[in-house]
DNA sequence: AAAGATTGACCCCTCAATCTTA
DNA sequence: TAAGATTGAGGGGTCAATCTTT
């Protein structure tokens, strides 16, 4: 009783299935391992760390909320909740940006900069232990390239903002 | 005022950082895209789908809870909550397994088998659109291999169960 | 006592509705 | 009125405590 539509519902080959399942397992396991270290050593989760890191990279240590959401692959809502927590901790502050239509921006505070500096070493150690030191340089490069390829395809011609802090 | 310990807190090279950040973005983006399709088309999330799929692969369509937790990279608690939901939906049932010390197992029901068959095609289409069809066969193979390498290292000699349903 | 499994409280994210400003 | 941003309710996951079986 097989349904005939092969082109309508193309199955994965054995090799494709195996590689996909490995990726699924990775995507389930990695965030848990990253979150666990950050939570116990720094009192923040992986997403909050990511937000601080993207702000630290930004021109004035600041980015409009929507640009920060795009940079962290998050919904506006998820980011807003996360910035609530980071602001409560004193690591980030919101301010009204008078350029480009009076939008809201988030800026890394001095306390946030300090906290990030304290947090980076342990996080980097965990990233090395879990990923970087476990692969050959070629494997890591291939992993990065495949990731960028997938991300680029999913963005499908949607431009990344690239603005500065305000 | 830099802390001197270079070997204690080794930084990532520019290339390592770039590849790691690409992987982070992938790991943030992929689950959202997978969950979105499954949630709207099948009323389940990616993790619940994964549980059903692992049961469908098992010898008697059944696995002890701890083995299923290992197979899905989840904590016992997360799995227990998920099986609660799947049982409520009628797709899975729990039963006491009299072998190997009277443990609890989960089994795919007929309804669950049917639901999975209905759900696979749309899910596979999404997996192709997001990942498989976006990479060359070589890239996909490299991605799978790197994932397995990372997973194997994190399991660090801990053996995978491999038991049957009961 | 120890391993397998569950429970419930708390935290985070999603989703849809709302507020605000140009 | 449309885009940027926030809000709160509801659902899922984590963690620690508990229950159960050998």
XYZ file of C-alpha atoms (C1' of nucleotides) in Angstrom:
376
model
C 0.000 0.000 0.000
C 2.658 2.502 -0.961
C 1.699 5.989 -2.005
C 3.019 6.531 -5.481
C 4.231 10.142 -5.273
C 8.000 9.851 -5.303
C 8.687 13.357 -6.513
C 6.072 14.807 -4.192
C 7.608 13.235 -1.069
C 11.190 12.334 -1.886
C 12.749 10.167 0.793
C 16.264 10.661 2.045
C 18.947 8.202 1.007
C 20.587 6.122 3.730
C 23.618 8.392 3.693
C 21.518 11.573 3.770
C 19.417 10.199 6.615
C 22.467 9.249 8.635
C 24.098 12.658 8.200
C 20.873 14.482 8.980
C 20.298 12.437 12.122
C 23.825 13.178 13.287
C 23.171 16.875 12.809
C 19.896 16.600 14.749
C 21.714 14.946 17.628
C 24.338 17.674 17.582
C 21.706 20.388 17.615
C 20.030 18.754 20.600
C 23.243 18.182 22.533
C 25.276 21.358 21.933
C 22.986 24.013 23.444
C 22.541 21.926 26.575
C 26.297 21.586 27.047
C 26.941 25.285 26.371
C 24.070 26.462 28.573
C 25.136 24.212 31.396
C 28.633 25.711 31.659
C 27.456 29.305 31.330
C 24.580 28.859 33.737
C 26.667 27.427 36.536
C 29.798 29.538 36.002
C 28.307 32.880 34.970
C 24.582 32.836 35.787
C 23.505 33.391 32.189
C 22.364 31.146 29.372
C 23.881 30.743 25.926
C 21.464 33.123 24.266
C 22.138 35.907 26.777
C 25.886 35.418 26.253
C 25.331 35.650 22.516
C 23.494 38.955 22.947
C 26.317 40.422 25.042
C 28.912 39.196 22.537
C 27.133 40.756 19.556
C 26.863 44.079 21.408
C 30.559 43.920 22.297
C 31.344 43.567 18.576
C 29.164 46.501 17.573
C 30.634 49.971 16.774
C 29.416 51.861 19.856
C 28.737 48.729 21.954
C 25.144 49.300 20.884
C 22.622 48.106 18.317
C 18.965 48.848 17.561
C 16.740 46.066 18.883
C 15.699 44.813 15.449
C 19.281 44.647 14.201
C 20.287 42.822 17.367
C 17.413 40.391 16.846
C 18.644 39.665 13.329
C 22.224 39.274 14.560
C 21.151 36.746 17.180
C 18.698 34.792 15.024
C 15.914 35.598 17.445
C 12.374 36.893 17.352
C 11.829 40.489 18.547
C 9.911 39.064 21.468
C 12.598 36.634 22.596
C 15.191 39.396 22.414
C 13.008 41.840 24.316
C 12.549 39.348 27.163
C 16.273 38.576 27.205
C 17.220 42.256 27.269
C 14.775 42.678 30.178
C 16.835 40.167 32.142
C 20.191 41.610 31.050
C 19.028 45.109 31.941
C 17.832 43.897 35.347
C 21.326 42.444 35.879
C 22.841 45.798 34.927
C 24.797 44.459 31.950
C 22.807 46.212 29.240
C 20.796 49.420 28.995
C 18.124 50.524 26.546
C 18.080 54.005 25.083
C 16.051 55.888 22.497
C 18.029 56.306 19.332
C 17.316 59.627 17.641
C 18.760 58.610 14.264
C 16.865 56.496 11.754
C 13.403 57.118 13.094
C 13.775 57.152 16.885
C 14.139 53.461 17.479
C 15.154 51.642 20.667
C 18.732 50.462 20.979
C 20.487 48.258 23.512
C 23.963 49.156 24.764
C 26.510 47.154 26.738
C 27.210 48.877 30.078
C 30.618 48.995 31.766
C 29.399 46.294 34.134
C 28.334 44.240 31.120
C 31.741 44.657 29.516
C 33.390 43.512 32.720
C 31.041 40.581 33.114
C 31.689 39.493 29.532
C 35.467 39.662 30.031
C 35.132 37.493 33.134
C 32.930 35.029 31.306
C 34.793 34.595 28.033
C 37.672 32.345 29.201
C 35.507 29.600 30.692
C 33.175 29.714 27.720
C 36.051 29.487 25.242
C 37.449 26.520 27.156
C 34.081 24.771 26.855
C 33.835 25.577 23.135
C 37.309 24.127 22.613
C 36.553 21.040 24.675
C 33.265 20.380 22.877
C 33.989 21.403 19.302
C 37.161 23.152 18.206
C 39.768 20.845 19.734
C 37.808 17.744 18.724
C 37.984 18.421 14.993
C 40.830 18.822 12.557
C 41.202 22.371 11.186
C 39.804 21.068 7.891
C 36.761 19.541 9.599
C 36.060 22.755 11.504
C 36.379 24.802 8.328
C 33.994 22.444 6.515
C 31.531 22.631 9.402
C 31.641 26.424 9.365
C 31.258 26.592 5.617
C 28.278 24.202 5.590
C 26.650 26.224 8.361
C 27.083 29.472 6.438
C 25.684 27.821 3.321
C 22.554 26.681 5.168
C 22.081 30.060 6.826
C 22.539 31.932 3.561
C 19.957 29.740 1.848
C 17.433 30.266 4.631
C 17.887 34.023 4.475
C 17.252 33.766 0.730
C 18.314 37.212 -0.411
C 17.057 39.006 2.684
C 19.761 41.633 3.426
C 21.502 41.743 6.820
C 21.219 45.253 8.356
C 24.832 46.154 9.180
C 24.038 49.483 10.851
C 25.937 50.985 13.749
C 24.801 51.534 17.330
C 22.468 54.467 16.844
C 45.001 45.421 33.162
C 45.095 42.149 31.233
C 45.188 38.807 32.987
C 48.347 37.067 31.893
C 47.232 33.436 31.494
C 47.429 32.704 27.794
C 47.619 28.941 28.088
C 44.959 28.944 30.757
C 42.471 30.826 28.553
C 43.465 30.212 24.952
C 41.607 32.457 22.572
C 40.150 31.292 19.306
C 41.843 32.275 16.066
C 39.891 34.448 13.653
C 39.070 31.429 11.507
C 38.012 29.314 14.506
C 35.860 32.128 15.822
C 34.167 32.631 12.486
C 33.392 28.940 12.064
C 32.162 28.603 15.639
C 29.892 31.630 15.279
C 28.441 30.189 12.094
C 27.683 26.969 13.944
C 26.060 28.895 16.789
C 23.825 30.701 14.320
C 22.878 27.398 12.715
C 22.046 25.857 16.068
C 19.820 28.832 16.892
C 18.081 28.891 13.530
C 17.526 25.222 12.672
C 15.310 24.097 15.583
C 13.050 27.102 15.085
C 12.590 26.293 11.387
C 11.998 22.589 12.032
C 9.628 23.197 14.934
C 7.651 25.749 12.981
C 6.798 23.329 10.153
C 5.980 20.419 12.470
C 3.946 22.541 14.848
C 1.703 24.007 12.186
C 1.410 20.913 9.965
C 1.368 18.121 12.548
C 0.720 19.631 15.975
C 3.968 18.374 17.449
C 7.418 19.847 18.009
C 10.743 18.584 16.722
C 11.630 16.752 19.883
C 8.327 14.858 19.953
C 8.859 13.899 16.303
C 12.328 12.675 17.190
C 10.915 10.489 19.975
C 8.352 8.923 17.613
C 11.029 8.354 14.960
C 13.420 6.619 17.375
C 10.586 4.345 18.562
C 9.673 3.534 14.959
C 13.278 2.427 14.390
C 13.350 0.191 17.477
C 12.916 -3.606 17.256
C 9.436 -3.917 18.791
C 8.523 -0.242 18.257
C 9.459 0.096 21.914
C 12.370 1.181 24.109
C 12.962 1.493 27.864
C 12.702 5.122 28.951
C 16.389 5.483 29.787
C 17.490 4.055 26.455
C 15.060 6.348 24.678
C 16.435 9.289 26.633
C 19.951 8.402 25.499
C 18.783 7.940 21.907
C 17.165 11.382 21.895
C 19.938 13.257 23.735
C 17.486 14.235 26.444
C 17.300 14.232 30.203
C 15.003 11.611 31.793
C 12.761 14.429 32.920
C 12.411 16.066 29.517
C 11.585 12.699 27.979
C 9.057 11.876 30.674
C 7.200 15.136 30.082
C 7.267 14.586 26.314
C 5.977 11.025 26.617
C 3.184 12.371 28.829
C 2.071 14.544 25.932
C 2.504 11.804 23.317
C 0.566 9.369 25.479
C -2.215 11.916 25.940
C -2.367 12.207 22.146
C -2.618 8.411 21.885
C 0.580 8.029 19.822
C 2.637 6.261 22.482
C 1.900 4.007 25.429
C 3.953 3.135 28.499
C 4.209 -0.411 29.778
C 6.126 -2.238 32.502
C 8.931 -4.241 30.992
C 9.482 -7.516 32.871
C 12.964 -8.111 31.470
C 16.045 -6.378 32.787
C 14.651 -5.410 36.162
C 11.036 -4.385 35.497
C 11.679 -1.033 33.909
C 9.235 1.260 32.125
C 9.208 1.219 28.341
C 7.467 3.398 25.773
C 5.878 1.849 22.689
C 4.566 3.406 19.484
C 0.832 2.709 19.123
C -0.934 2.009 15.822
C -2.251 5.549 15.923
C 1.285 6.771 16.492
C 2.564 4.786 13.530
C -0.165 6.258 11.352
C 0.514 9.774 12.592
C 4.216 9.377 11.898
C 3.579 8.134 8.363
C 1.351 11.153 7.733
C 3.947 13.501 9.153
C 7.131 12.240 7.496
C 6.653 13.663 3.976
C 6.208 17.281 5.026
C 9.058 17.012 7.481
C 11.386 15.496 4.877
C 10.493 18.277 2.461
C 11.457 20.829 5.094
C 14.725 19.032 5.866
C 15.580 19.009 2.163
C 14.661 22.660 1.732
C 16.687 23.761 4.751
C 19.695 21.479 4.665
C 20.048 18.529 2.310
C 19.282 20.213 -0.998
C 21.303 23.285 -0.064
C 24.615 21.449 0.281
C 26.689 19.383 -2.096
C 26.811 15.673 -1.212
C 30.391 16.217 -0.055
C 29.384 19.114 2.194
C 26.551 17.107 3.726
C 28.874 14.164 4.341
C 31.430 16.440 5.978
C 28.734 18.017 8.142
C 27.513 14.599 9.257
C 31.010 13.378 9.958
C 31.929 16.453 12.007
C 28.700 16.086 13.978
C 29.453 12.446 14.759
C 32.977 13.373 15.788
C 31.719 16.001 18.242
C 29.056 13.678 19.636
C 31.506 10.821 20.062
C 33.940 13.064 21.923
C 31.230 14.315 24.267
C 30.144 10.783 25.060
C 33.791 10.085 25.893
C 33.779 6.285 25.987
C 30.335 6.050 27.549
C 28.681 3.073 25.737
C 25.363 3.485 23.927
C 22.771 0.968 25.184
C 21.527 -0.767 22.043
C 18.915 -2.906 23.787
C 15.586 -3.959 22.269
C 12.117 -2.871 23.249
C 11.740 -4.854 26.452
C 20.990 1.662 49.000
C 21.074 2.568 44.271
C 19.137 2.948 39.683
C 15.079 4.029 36.909
C 11.449 7.083 36.484
C 8.234 10.693 37.726
C 6.645 15.103 39.698
C 6.016 19.999 40.371
C 7.857 24.576 40.717
C 10.247 27.849 38.274
C 12.363 29.836 34.122
C 12.457 30.774 29.210
C 10.283 31.070 24.658
C 6.355 31.527 21.479
C 2.395 33.629 19.855
C -0.956 36.964 19.339
C -2.488 41.301 20.945
C -1.159 45.858 22.036
C 1.347 50.148 22.343
C 4.067 53.769 20.093
C 6.071 56.668 16.818
C 6.917 58.276 12.244
C -1.326 52.918 8.911
C 2.708 50.531 8.991
C 7.052 49.324 11.246
C 9.492 48.802 15.632
C 9.003 47.132 20.075
C 6.783 45.415 24.232
C 3.524 42.663 26.988
C 1.315 38.709 29.145
C -0.658 34.254 28.834
C 0.291 29.615 27.810
C 3.436 25.688 26.771
C 7.904 23.282 27.143
C 12.431 22.302 29.670
C 15.397 22.225 33.815
C 16.364 21.163 38.323
C 15.927 19.152 42.652
C 13.029 16.300 45.394
C 10.483 12.178 45.516
C 8.697 7.632 44.546
C 9.532 2.768 43.263
C 11.684 -1.475 42.464
C 15.395 -4.712 43.092
